[in-house]
CSV table of C-alpha atoms and ligand atoms in Angstrom, one decimal:
chain,number,residue,atom,x,y,z
A,1,MET,CA,92.4,13.5,126.3
A,2,THR,CA,95.1,11.2,125.0
A,3,ASP,CA,98.6,12.4,124.1
A,4,LEU,CA,98.1,11.0,120.6
A,5,LEU,CA,94.9,13.0,120.0
A,6,LYS,CA,96.7,16.1,121.4
A,7,ARG,CA,99.5,15.7,118.9
A,8,ALA,CA,97.3,14.9,116.0
A,9,TYR,CA,95.2,18.0,116.6
A,10,ASP,CA,98.1,20.3,117.4
A,11,PRO,CA,97.9,23.4,115.2
A,12,GLU,CA,101.6,23.9,115.1
A,13,HIS,CA,102.1,20.3,114.0
A,14,PHE,CA,99.6,20.9,111.2
A,15,ARG,CA,101.2,24.1,110.2
A,16,GLU,CA,104.6,22.4,109.8
A,17,GLN,CA,103.1,19.5,107.9
A,18,ALA,CA,101.1,21.7,105.5
A,19,HIS,CA,104.1,23.9,104.7
A,20,LYS,CA,106.3,20.9,103.9
A,21,LEU,CA,103.6,19.3,101.7
A,22,ALA,CA,103.0,22.6,99.8
A,23,ASP,CA,106.8,22.7,99.1
A,24,LEU,CA,106.8,19.1,97.9
A,25,LEU,CA,103.8,19.7,95.6
A,26,ALA,CA,105.3,23.0,94.2
A,27,ASP,CA,108.5,21.1,93.5
A,28,HIS,CA,106.6,18.4,91.8
A,29,LEU,CA,104.7,20.8,89.6
A,30,ALA,CA,108.0,22.5,88.6
A,31,ALA,CA,109.6,19.1,87.8
A,32,CYS,CA,106.6,18.1,85.7
A,33,ALA,CA,106.6,21.4,83.8
A,34,ASP,CA,110.3,21.3,82.9
A,35,GLN,CA,110.2,17.5,82.5
A,36,THR,CA,113.1,16.9,84.9
A,37,GLU,CA,110.4,14.4,86.2
A,38,THR,CA,110.6,12.0,83.3
A,39,THR,CA,107.9,9.6,84.3
A,40,VAL,CA,104.2,10.1,83.9
A,41,LEU,CA,103.1,6.8,85.3
A,42,PRO,CA,105.6,4.6,87.2
A,43,TRP,CA,104.1,1.4,86.0
A,44,MET,CA,103.8,-1.5,88.5
A,45,GLU,CA,101.4,-4.5,88.5
A,46,PRO,CA,98.5,-3.8,90.9
A,47,ASP,CA,99.4,-6.7,93.2
A,48,GLU,CA,103.0,-5.6,93.4
A,49,ARG,CA,102.0,-2.1,94.3
A,50,LEU,CA,99.6,-3.4,96.9
A,51,ALA,CA,102.4,-5.4,98.5
A,52,LYS,CA,104.7,-2.4,98.4
A,53,TRP,CA,102.3,-0.1,100.2
A,54,GLN,CA,101.3,-2.9,102.6
A,55,SER,CA,104.9,-3.2,103.7
A,56,GLU,CA,105.4,0.6,103.8
A,57,LEU,CA,102.7,0.8,106.4
A,58,ASP,CA,104.9,-0.9,108.9
A,59,SER,CA,108.1,0.9,108.0
A,60,GLU,CA,109.6,3.8,109.9
A,61,PHE,CA,107.6,7.0,109.4
A,62,ASP,CA,109.2,10.2,108.0
A,63,PHE,CA,106.6,12.8,107.0
A,64,THR,CA,108.5,14.2,104.0
A,65,CYS,CA,109.7,10.8,102.7
A,66,PHE,CA,106.2,9.5,102.9
A,67,TRP,CA,104.5,12.2,100.9
A,68,GLN,CA,107.4,12.4,98.4
A,69,GLN,CA,107.2,8.6,97.9
A,70,ALA,CA,103.4,8.9,97.3
A,71,ILE,CA,103.9,11.6,94.8
A,72,ASP,CA,106.7,9.8,93.0
A,73,ASP,CA,104.8,6.5,92.9
A,74,THR,CA,101.6,7.8,91.3
A,75,ILE,CA,100.4,9.1,87.9
A,76,HIS,CA,101.4,12.7,87.1
A,77,LEU,CA,98.6,14.6,85.4
A,78,HIS,CA,100.6,17.8,85.3
A,79,HIS,CA,103.2,16.2,83.2
A,80,PRO,CA,102.9,17.5,79.6
A,81,LYS,CA,103.1,13.9,78.3
A,82,TYR,CA,100.0,12.9,80.3
A,83,MET,CA,97.5,12.6,77.5
A,84,GLY,CA,95.2,9.9,78.9
A,85,HIS,CA,91.8,10.1,80.6
A,86,GLN,CA,89.6,13.1,80.8
A,87,VAL,CA,90.7,14.5,84.2
A,88,SER,CA,92.1,18.0,84.5
A,89,ALA,CA,95.7,18.8,85.1
A,90,THR,CA,94.3,21.1,87.8
A,91,ILE,CA,94.8,24.8,88.2
A,92,PRO,CA,96.9,24.3,91.4
A,93,LEU,CA,94.7,26.7,93.4
A,94,SER,CA,92.0,24.1,93.2
A,95,GLY,CA,94.1,21.9,95.5
A,96,LEU,CA,94.1,24.5,98.1
A,97,GLY,CA,90.3,24.5,98.0
A,98,ASP,CA,90.5,20.7,98.6
A,99,MET,CA,92.7,21.4,101.6
A,100,ILE,CA,90.2,23.8,103.2
A,101,ASN,CA,87.5,21.3,102.5
A,102,GLY,CA,89.4,18.6,104.3
A,103,ALA,CA,90.4,20.8,107.2
A,104,LEU,CA,87.0,22.4,107.8
A,105,ASN,CA,84.9,19.4,106.7
A,106,ASN,CA,81.7,21.4,106.0
A,107,GLY,CA,79.0,19.0,104.8
A,108,SER,CA,77.6,21.3,102.3
A,109,ALA,CA,74.2,19.8,101.4
A,110,ILE,CA,72.4,21.8,104.0
A,111,TYR,CA,73.0,25.5,104.5
A,112,GLU,CA,73.8,25.4,108.2
A,113,MET,CA,76.6,22.9,107.6
A,114,GLY,CA,78.2,24.8,104.8
A,115,PRO,CA,77.1,28.4,104.7
A,116,VAL,CA,80.0,29.7,102.7
A,117,SER,CA,80.2,26.9,100.2
A,118,THR,CA,76.5,26.9,99.8
A,119,ALA,CA,76.5,30.6,98.8
A,120,MET,CA,79.5,30.0,96.6
A,121,GLU,CA,77.8,27.0,95.0
A,122,ARG,CA,74.8,29.2,94.1
A,123,ILE,CA,77.1,31.9,92.6
A,124,VAL,CA,79.2,29.5,90.5
A,125,THR,CA,76.3,27.5,89.2
A,126,ASP,CA,74.4,30.7,88.4
A,127,TRP,CA,77.5,32.0,86.6
A,128,LEU,CA,77.9,28.8,84.5
A,129,ALA,CA,74.2,28.6,83.7
A,130,ARG,CA,74.2,32.2,82.4
A,131,ALA,CA,77.5,31.6,80.6
A,132,ILE,CA,76.1,28.7,78.5
A,133,GLY,CA,73.2,30.8,77.5
A,134,TYR,CA,70.5,29.9,80.0
A,135,GLY,CA,68.1,32.6,81.2
A,136,PRO,CA,67.2,34.0,84.6
A,137,GLU,CA,64.9,31.1,85.4
A,138,SER,CA,67.8,28.7,85.4
A,139,SER,CA,69.8,27.4,88.3
A,140,GLY,CA,72.1,24.5,89.1
A,141,VAL,CA,73.5,22.3,91.8
A,142,LEU,CA,76.9,20.7,92.3
A,143,THR,CA,77.3,16.9,92.5
A,144,SER,CA,80.2,14.6,93.1
A,145,GLY,CA,80.8,13.7,89.5
A,146,GLY,CA,79.2,13.6,86.1
A,147,SER,CA,77.8,10.1,86.6
A,148,LEU,CA,75.8,11.3,89.6
A,149,GLY,CA,75.0,14.5,87.7
A,150,ASN,CA,73.5,12.5,84.8
A,151,LEU,CA,71.5,10.4,87.2
A,152,THR,CA,70.2,13.5,89.0
A,153,ALA,CA,69.1,15.0,85.6
A,154,ILE,CA,67.5,11.9,84.4
A,155,LEU,CA,65.6,11.5,87.7
A,156,ALA,CA,64.3,15.1,87.1
A,157,ALA,CA,63.2,14.1,83.6
A,158,ARG,CA,61.3,11.1,85.0
A,159,GLN,CA,59.5,13.2,87.6
A,160,HIS,CA,58.6,15.9,85.2
A,161,LYS,CA,57.6,13.9,82.1
A,162,SER,CA,56.0,10.7,83.4
A,163,GLY,CA,52.7,12.6,83.9
A,164,PHE,CA,52.4,11.5,87.6
A,165,ASN,CA,54.3,11.8,90.8
A,166,TYR,CA,56.7,9.0,90.0
A,167,TRP,CA,58.9,9.6,93.1
A,168,ASN,CA,56.0,8.9,95.5
A,169,GLU,CA,53.9,6.5,93.5
A,170,GLY,CA,56.6,4.4,91.9
A,171,ASN,CA,56.2,2.8,88.5
A,172,LYS,CA,52.7,1.9,87.4
A,173,PRO,CA,51.6,-1.4,85.8
A,174,GLY,CA,51.8,-1.2,82.1
A,175,PHE,CA,53.9,2.0,82.1
A,176,HIS,CA,57.3,1.3,80.4
A,177,PRO,CA,59.4,4.4,80.4
A,178,ALA,CA,62.4,4.8,78.1
A,179,VAL,CA,65.2,7.3,77.2
A,180,MET,CA,66.7,7.8,73.8
A,181,VAL,CA,70.5,7.8,74.0
A,182,SER,CA,73.3,7.8,71.5
A,183,GLU,CA,75.1,4.5,71.0
A,184,GLU,CA,78.2,6.6,71.8
A,185,SER,CA,76.9,7.8,75.2
A,186,HIS,CA,78.9,7.5,78.3
A,187,TYR,CA,78.0,4.4,80.2
A,188,SER,CA,76.7,6.5,83.1
A,189,ILE,CA,73.6,7.3,81.1
A,190,ALA,CA,72.7,3.6,80.6
A,191,ARG,CA,73.6,3.0,84.3
A,192,ALA,CA,71.3,5.8,85.4
A,193,ILE,CA,68.4,4.3,83.4
A,194,GLN,CA,69.1,0.8,84.8
A,195,ILE,CA,69.4,2.2,88.4
A,196,MET,CA,65.8,3.4,87.9
A,197,GLY,CA,64.8,-0.2,87.1
A,198,TRP,CA,63.9,0.3,83.5
A,199,GLY,CA,66.3,-2.4,82.3
A,200,ASP,CA,67.7,-2.7,78.8
A,201,ARG,CA,64.3,-2.0,77.3
A,202,GLY,CA,64.4,1.5,78.9
A,203,ILE,CA,67.4,2.4,76.7
A,204,VAL,CA,66.5,3.2,73.1
A,205,ARG,CA,69.9,3.4,71.4
A,206,VAL,CA,70.2,5.7,68.4
A,207,PRO,CA,72.9,4.8,65.9
A,208,SER,CA,75.6,7.3,64.9
A,209,THR,CA,76.4,8.7,61.5
A,210,PRO,CA,79.9,7.8,60.1
A,211,ASP,CA,81.1,11.1,61.6
A,212,HIS,CA,80.2,9.9,65.1
A,213,LYS,CA,77.2,12.1,65.7
A,214,MET,CA,73.8,10.8,66.8
A,215,ASP,CA,71.9,10.1,63.5
A,216,VAL,CA,69.0,12.4,64.1
A,217,SER,CA,67.3,11.3,60.9
A,218,MET,CA,66.5,8.0,62.8
A,219,LEU,CA,64.9,9.6,65.7
A,220,GLU,CA,61.3,9.8,64.3
A,221,GLY,CA,61.3,6.2,63.3
A,222,LEU,CA,62.8,4.9,66.5
A,223,PHE,CA,60.3,7.0,68.5
A,224,ARG,CA,57.4,5.5,66.6
A,225,LYS,CA,58.8,2.0,66.9
A,226,ALA,CA,59.2,2.4,70.7
A,227,GLY,CA,55.6,3.5,71.0
A,228,GLN,CA,54.5,0.4,69.1
A,229,LYS,CA,56.4,-1.7,71.6
A,230,GLY,CA,54.5,-0.1,74.4
A,231,LEU,CA,57.4,2.2,75.5
A,232,THR,CA,56.9,5.8,76.6
A,233,ILE,CA,59.9,7.9,75.7
A,234,LEU,CA,60.4,10.5,78.4
A,235,ALA,CA,63.8,12.0,77.4
A,236,LEU,CA,66.6,12.2,74.9
A,237,VAL,CA,70.2,12.5,75.9
A,238,GLY,CA,72.7,14.4,73.6
A,239,ASN,CA,76.4,14.2,73.8
A,240,ALA,CA,78.6,17.4,74.1
A,241,CYS,CA,80.8,15.7,73.4
A,242,SER,CA,81.1,11.9,73.4
A,243,THR,CA,83.7,10.2,75.6
A,244,SER,CA,85.2,7.9,73.0
A,245,THR,CA,85.6,10.3,70.1
A,246,GLY,CA,85.1,13.8,71.5
A,247,ILE,CA,82.5,14.6,68.8
A,248,TYR,CA,79.5,16.8,69.4
A,249,ASP,CA,76.0,15.8,68.5
A,250,ASN,CA,73.8,18.2,66.6
A,251,LEU,CA,72.1,19.6,69.6
A,252,GLU,CA,69.8,21.9,67.7
A,253,SER,CA,68.2,19.1,65.8
A,254,GLN,CA,67.9,17.1,69.1
A,255,ALA,CA,66.2,20.2,70.8
A,256,ASP,CA,63.8,20.4,67.9
A,257,PHE,CA,62.9,16.8,68.2
A,258,CYS,CA,62.4,17.0,72.0
A,259,GLU,CA,60.2,20.1,71.7
A,260,GLU,CA,58.1,18.5,69.0
A,261,HIS,CA,57.5,15.4,71.1
A,262,ASN,CA,57.4,17.1,74.5
A,263,ILE,CA,60.2,15.1,76.0
A,264,TRP,CA,63.0,16.1,78.3
A,265,PHE,CA,66.2,17.1,76.6
A,266,HIS,CA,69.3,16.4,78.6
A,267,ILE,CA,72.8,17.1,77.4
A,268,ASP,CA,75.7,15.1,78.8
A,269,GLY,CA,78.3,17.9,78.6
A,270,ALA,CA,80.5,16.4,81.3
A,271,HIS,CA,83.5,16.7,79.0
A,272,GLY,CA,82.8,19.4,76.5
A,273,GLY,CA,79.7,21.3,77.6
A,274,ALA,CA,82.0,24.1,78.8
A,275,ALA,CA,82.9,24.9,75.2
A,276,ALA,CA,79.7,27.0,75.3
A,277,ILE,CA,81.6,29.6,77.3
A,278,THR,CA,84.4,30.0,74.8
A,279,PRO,CA,84.3,32.3,71.8
A,280,ASP,CA,86.3,29.8,69.6
A,281,TYR,CA,84.4,26.6,70.4
A,282,ARG,CA,80.9,27.9,71.3
A,283,HIS,CA,79.6,26.9,67.8
A,284,LEU,CA,80.0,23.2,68.8
A,285,THR,CA,77.3,23.6,71.5
A,286,LYS,CA,74.8,25.5,69.4
A,287,GLY,CA,71.4,24.7,70.9
A,288,ILE,CA,72.7,23.9,74.4
A,289,GLU,CA,70.5,26.7,75.9
A,290,ARG,CA,67.4,24.8,74.8
A,291,ALA,CA,68.2,21.7,76.9
A,292,ASP,CA,66.1,21.1,80.0
A,293,SER,CA,69.3,20.0,81.8
A,294,VAL,CA,73.0,20.0,81.2
A,295,VAL,CA,75.8,18.3,83.1
A,296,ILE,CA,79.2,19.9,83.0
A,297,ASP,CA,82.2,18.6,84.9
A,298,PHE,CA,84.4,21.3,86.3
A,299,HIS,CA,87.0,18.6,86.8
A,300,LYS,CA,87.3,17.8,83.1
A,301,MET,CA,87.7,20.9,80.8
A,302,LEU,CA,87.6,23.6,83.5
A,303,GLY,CA,90.8,22.8,85.4
A,304,VAL,CA,89.1,22.2,88.7
A,305,SER,CA,90.0,19.2,90.9
A,306,ALA,CA,87.7,16.1,91.1
A,307,LEU,CA,84.9,15.8,91.8
A,308,THR,CA,83.1,19.0,90.9
A,309,THR,CA,80.1,18.7,88.6
A,310,ALA,CA,77.5,21.2,87.7
A,311,VAL,CA,73.9,20.0,87.0
A,312,LEU,CA,72.2,22.9,85.4
A,313,PHE,CA,68.4,23.2,84.8
A,314,ARG,CA,66.9,25.6,82.3
A,315,GLU,CA,63.9,26.0,84.6
A,316,SER,CA,65.1,25.9,88.1
A,317,ALA,CA,61.7,25.0,89.5
A,318,ARG,CA,61.8,21.6,87.8
A,319,SER,CA,64.8,20.5,89.8
A,320,TYR,CA,62.9,20.8,93.1
A,321,ASP,CA,60.5,18.0,92.3
A,322,THR,CA,62.9,15.3,91.6
A,323,PHE,CA,63.2,14.0,95.2
A,324,ASN,CA,59.8,14.7,96.4
A,325,GLN,CA,60.7,13.3,99.8
A,326,LYS,CA,60.8,14.5,103.4
A,327,ALA,CA,63.6,13.9,105.8
A,328,ALA,CA,62.2,15.4,108.9
A,329,TYR,CA,65.4,15.9,110.7
A,330,ILE,CA,66.9,18.2,108.0
A,331,LEU,CA,64.4,19.1,105.4
A,332,HIS,CA,61.4,20.8,106.8
A,333,ASP,CA,58.5,21.2,104.5
A,334,VAL,CA,58.6,25.0,104.4
A,335,GLU,CA,62.2,24.8,103.2
A,336,ARG,CA,61.5,22.5,100.4
A,337,GLU,CA,61.9,25.0,97.6
A,338,LEU,CA,64.7,27.0,99.2
A,339,TRP,CA,67.9,27.0,97.2
A,340,TYR,CA,70.2,26.9,100.1
A,341,ASN,CA,69.6,23.3,101.1
A,342,SER,CA,71.0,21.5,98.1
A,343,ALA,CA,70.1,18.1,99.6
A,344,VAL,CA,66.6,18.8,98.3
A,345,ARG,CA,67.9,18.6,94.8
A,346,THR,CA,70.8,16.0,94.9
A,347,LEU,CA,71.4,12.5,96.2
A,348,GLU,CA,74.1,13.6,98.5
A,349,CYS,CA,73.4,14.2,102.1
A,350,THR,CA,76.9,15.2,103.1
A,351,LYS,CA,78.9,16.7,100.3
A,352,ASN,CA,82.3,18.4,99.8
A,353,MET,CA,82.7,22.1,99.7
A,354,MET,CA,82.9,22.0,95.9
A,355,GLY,CA,81.8,25.5,95.3
A,356,ILE,CA,84.7,27.0,97.1
A,357,LYS,CA,87.2,25.7,94.6
A,358,VAL,CA,85.4,27.1,91.6
A,359,TYR,CA,84.7,30.4,93.4
A,360,ALA,CA,88.4,30.8,94.4
A,361,ILE,CA,89.5,30.3,90.8
A,362,LEU,CA,86.9,32.6,89.5
A,363,LYS,CA,87.7,35.3,92.0
A,364,THR,CA,91.5,35.0,91.6
A,365,TYR,CA,91.8,34.7,87.8
A,366,GLY,CA,88.4,35.6,86.4
A,367,PRO,CA,86.3,33.6,84.0
A,368,GLN,CA,89.0,33.9,81.3
A,369,ILE,CA,91.0,31.2,83.0
A,370,PHE,CA,88.3,28.6,82.2
A,371,VAL,CA,88.1,29.9,78.6
A,372,ASP,CA,91.9,29.7,78.3
A,373,TYR,CA,92.1,26.2,79.8
A,374,LEU,CA,89.5,24.6,77.5
A,375,SER,CA,90.6,26.6,74.4
A,376,SER,CA,94.3,25.7,74.8
A,377,CYS,CA,93.5,22.0,75.2
A,378,TYR,CA,91.1,22.0,72.2
A,379,ALA,CA,93.7,23.8,70.1
A,380,LEU,CA,96.2,21.0,70.9
A,381,GLY,CA,93.7,18.6,69.5
A,382,LYS,CA,93.7,20.4,66.2
A,383,SER,CA,97.5,20.6,66.1
A,384,PHE,CA,97.9,16.9,67.0
A,385,ALA,CA,95.4,15.9,64.2
A,386,GLY,CA,97.6,17.9,61.8
A,387,LEU,CA,100.7,16.0,62.8
A,388,ILE,CA,98.9,12.6,62.4
A,389,LYS,CA,97.6,13.5,59.0
A,390,SER,CA,101.1,14.5,57.8
A,391,ASP,CA,102.5,11.1,58.6
A,392,PRO,CA,101.4,8.3,56.1
A,393,ASP,CA,102.1,5.6,58.7
A,394,PHE,CA,99.2,6.9,60.8
A,395,ASP,CA,95.4,6.9,60.3
A,396,LEU,CA,93.2,9.7,61.7
A,397,PRO,CA,89.7,8.2,61.6
A,398,TYR,CA,87.8,11.5,61.7
A,399,GLU,CA,88.6,15.2,62.2
A,400,PRO,CA,88.6,15.9,65.9
A,401,GLU,CA,86.3,18.6,67.3
A,402,SER,CA,87.8,18.7,70.8
A,403,ASN,CA,91.0,17.7,72.7
A,404,ILE,CA,90.1,14.0,72.3
A,405,VAL,CA,92.1,12.6,69.4
A,406,CYS,CA,92.0,8.9,68.2
A,407,PHE,CA,94.5,7.5,65.8
A,408,ARG,CA,96.3,4.4,64.9
A,409,LEU,CA,99.5,3.2,63.4
A,410,ILE,CA,98.8,1.0,60.3
A,411,ARG,CA,101.3,-1.7,59.5
A,412,LYS,CA,101.1,-2.9,56.0
A,413,GLY,CA,100.2,-6.6,55.6
A,414,LEU,CA,98.1,-6.8,58.8
A,415,ASP,CA,94.4,-7.4,58.7
A,416,THR,CA,92.2,-5.4,61.0
A,417,HIS,CA,92.2,-7.9,63.8
A,418,GLU,CA,96.0,-8.2,63.7
A,419,ASN,CA,96.4,-4.4,63.6
A,420,ASN,CA,94.0,-4.1,66.6
A,421,THR,CA,96.2,-6.5,68.5
A,422,LEU,CA,99.3,-4.5,67.5
A,423,ILE,CA,97.7,-1.3,68.8
A,424,ALA,CA,96.7,-2.8,72.1
A,425,ARG,CA,100.2,-4.1,72.6
A,426,VAL,CA,101.8,-0.8,71.7
A,427,ARG,CA,99.6,1.1,74.2
A,428,GLN,CA,100.5,-1.5,76.9
A,429,ARG,CA,104.2,-1.1,76.2
A,430,ILE,CA,103.9,2.7,76.2
A,431,ILE,CA,102.3,2.9,79.6
A,432,GLU,CA,104.6,0.3,81.1
A,433,ASP,CA,107.5,2.3,79.9
A,434,GLY,CA,106.0,5.3,81.7
A,435,ARG,CA,107.1,8.3,79.7
A,436,PHE,CA,103.7,8.9,78.2
A,437,TYR,CA,100.2,8.1,79.3
A,438,ILE,CA,97.6,7.4,76.6
A,439,VAL,CA,94.5,5.2,76.5
A,440,GLN,CA,92.8,3.2,73.8
A,441,THR,CA,89.3,2.9,72.3
A,442,ALA,CA,87.5,0.9,69.6
A,443,PHE,CA,84.7,1.8,67.2
A,444,ASP,CA,83.5,0.2,64.0
A,445,GLY,CA,85.5,-2.9,65.0
A,446,VAL,CA,88.8,-1.0,64.9
A,447,THR,CA,91.1,-0.3,67.9
A,448,TYR,CA,92.6,3.1,68.2
A,449,LEU,CA,95.1,4.9,70.5
A,450,ARG,CA,93.2,7.6,72.2
A,451,THR,CA,94.6,10.8,73.7
A,452,SER,CA,92.8,13.4,75.7
A,453,LEU,CA,95.0,16.4,75.7
A,454,MET,CA,94.2,17.6,79.2
A,455,ASN,CA,97.3,19.6,79.9
A,456,PRO,CA,97.5,23.1,78.4
A,457,PHE,CA,101.3,22.9,78.7
A,458,THR,CA,101.7,19.9,76.3
A,459,THR,CA,103.5,21.1,73.2
A,460,ILE,CA,103.7,20.1,69.6
A,461,ASP,CA,107.1,18.6,70.4
A,462,ASP,CA,105.5,16.4,73.1
A,463,MET,CA,103.0,15.2,70.6
A,464,ARG,CA,105.6,14.6,67.9
A,465,GLU,CA,107.6,12.6,70.4
A,466,LEU,CA,104.5,10.5,71.1
A,467,LEU,CA,104.1,9.6,67.4
A,468,HIS,CA,107.8,8.7,67.3
A,469,GLU,CA,107.4,6.6,70.4
A,470,VAL,CA,104.5,4.7,68.9
A,471,LYS,CA,106.6,3.8,65.9
A,472,ARG,CA,109.6,2.9,68.0
A,473,VAL,CA,107.6,0.6,70.2
A,474,ALA,CA,105.7,-0.9,67.3
A,475,ALA,CA,108.9,-1.7,65.5
A,476,LYS,CA,110.0,-4.0,68.4
A,477,ILE,CA,106.7,-6.0,68.3
B,501,PLP,C1,80.6,12.3,78.5
B,501,PLP,C2,80.8,11.8,79.9
B,501,PLP,N1,79.8,11.8,80.7
B,501,PLP,C3,79.9,11.4,82.0
B,501,PLP,C4,81.1,11.0,82.5
B,501,PLP,C5,81.2,10.6,83.9
B,501,PLP,O1,81.7,11.6,84.7
B,501,PLP,P1,82.4,11.4,86.1
B,501,PLP,O2,83.7,10.6,85.8
B,501,PLP,O3,82.7,12.7,86.6
B,501,PLP,O4,81.5,10.6,86.9
B,501,PLP,C6,82.3,11.0,81.7
B,501,PLP,C7,83.6,10.6,82.2
B,501,PLP,O5,84.5,10.5,81.5
B,501,PLP,C8,82.1,11.5,80.3
B,501,PLP,O6,83.1,11.5,79.5
């Protein structure tokens, strides 16, 4: 045994380090909350930051300085002026779940390697499945992210609706499967289809209505046309909600269509599927309980740290067929349908102890914490929309349904292209300045600033300041 190994594994050394880091993080959370930390993103060009950390590697090591520097140098999601991508300002307890995951390193895709997290995974996925309105036949599995979750669900659709054992037999000559997706779907949906080798022709894009919902009146015609082209539609994917606009599809109409045509109905609820568990926003997800599968990211609107995604199946049994494969060293045939080896139902062979984070939060604060997190953020979306509408210099392209709000400053005399350029430059200046973090999007040929209000501690004053900042920055361009 080397001295170095002894020191690295010394429990007292770990205890001291962990206490110090917990103190730094608690101080960081406090500084974000009262905004004595004034920077959300300390902007630096990627190459410059790479060089900085490259040279840090050789500098003298001081534990506290190192971690403090890492915290200071990165983006701060707990800052109330973080309004960017859809990643939770986590309930801090979730971070402790990550710590136990890292320290115990249980590879939780088979029961023996993660007995506690496996049990917890079952409990939290059952809880979420029932909470969105699924019945006792449902169940779920946790995956590392919504992209993987969408792929998992679409693979299940393929196995169940192709009419043969696709997993074992592979594609058949003359069989051209396809999935109907909203033109506003997250790119992970198209990617899942292309991973399966169905190419572009496997994606039947359904246009949106002017209010950014899938235009369900076009489904019948597109379905027929696909058939004429020799495509077999196996599934339809609904948005709850879309990434770019935060708008929910009409899930009930989509469910009707899927039932009528006997195709799989998958809902990408990575961002907003969890609205189904809240009294105030449940109406947005009407029909969710009729989907064959739903993906919900705990690390988006449920305050859990990344990556923690639930893939829920209305009929549990269907999820066991997806990977109809044997791996003799872990998955014995008799165990195939046993819930406690989640490797049977996911792509992951070794996976994080995701369930423990959700379980810990559920046990400590009860399900209301999830309702409060989502509802507070969605309420901010409404308030922000109100502010934007009250200022004639801004354009709100649609009434937001969630915490994703798109808007733009309109400068008189500029055409659309020039205004788009202005918006992009404003956003770049804002993030380089570092006091706010927002993103941008484009639809209908128009560029918008885009905010995801992910931090329940953002206030109306923060949002007012953002609008002020946009004008201030634009005035200098
Ligand atoms: C609607 C939607 N689906 C899927 C994803 C992908 O999820 P993940 O980032 O967890 O892979 C996102 C991410 O933003 C999303 O907004």
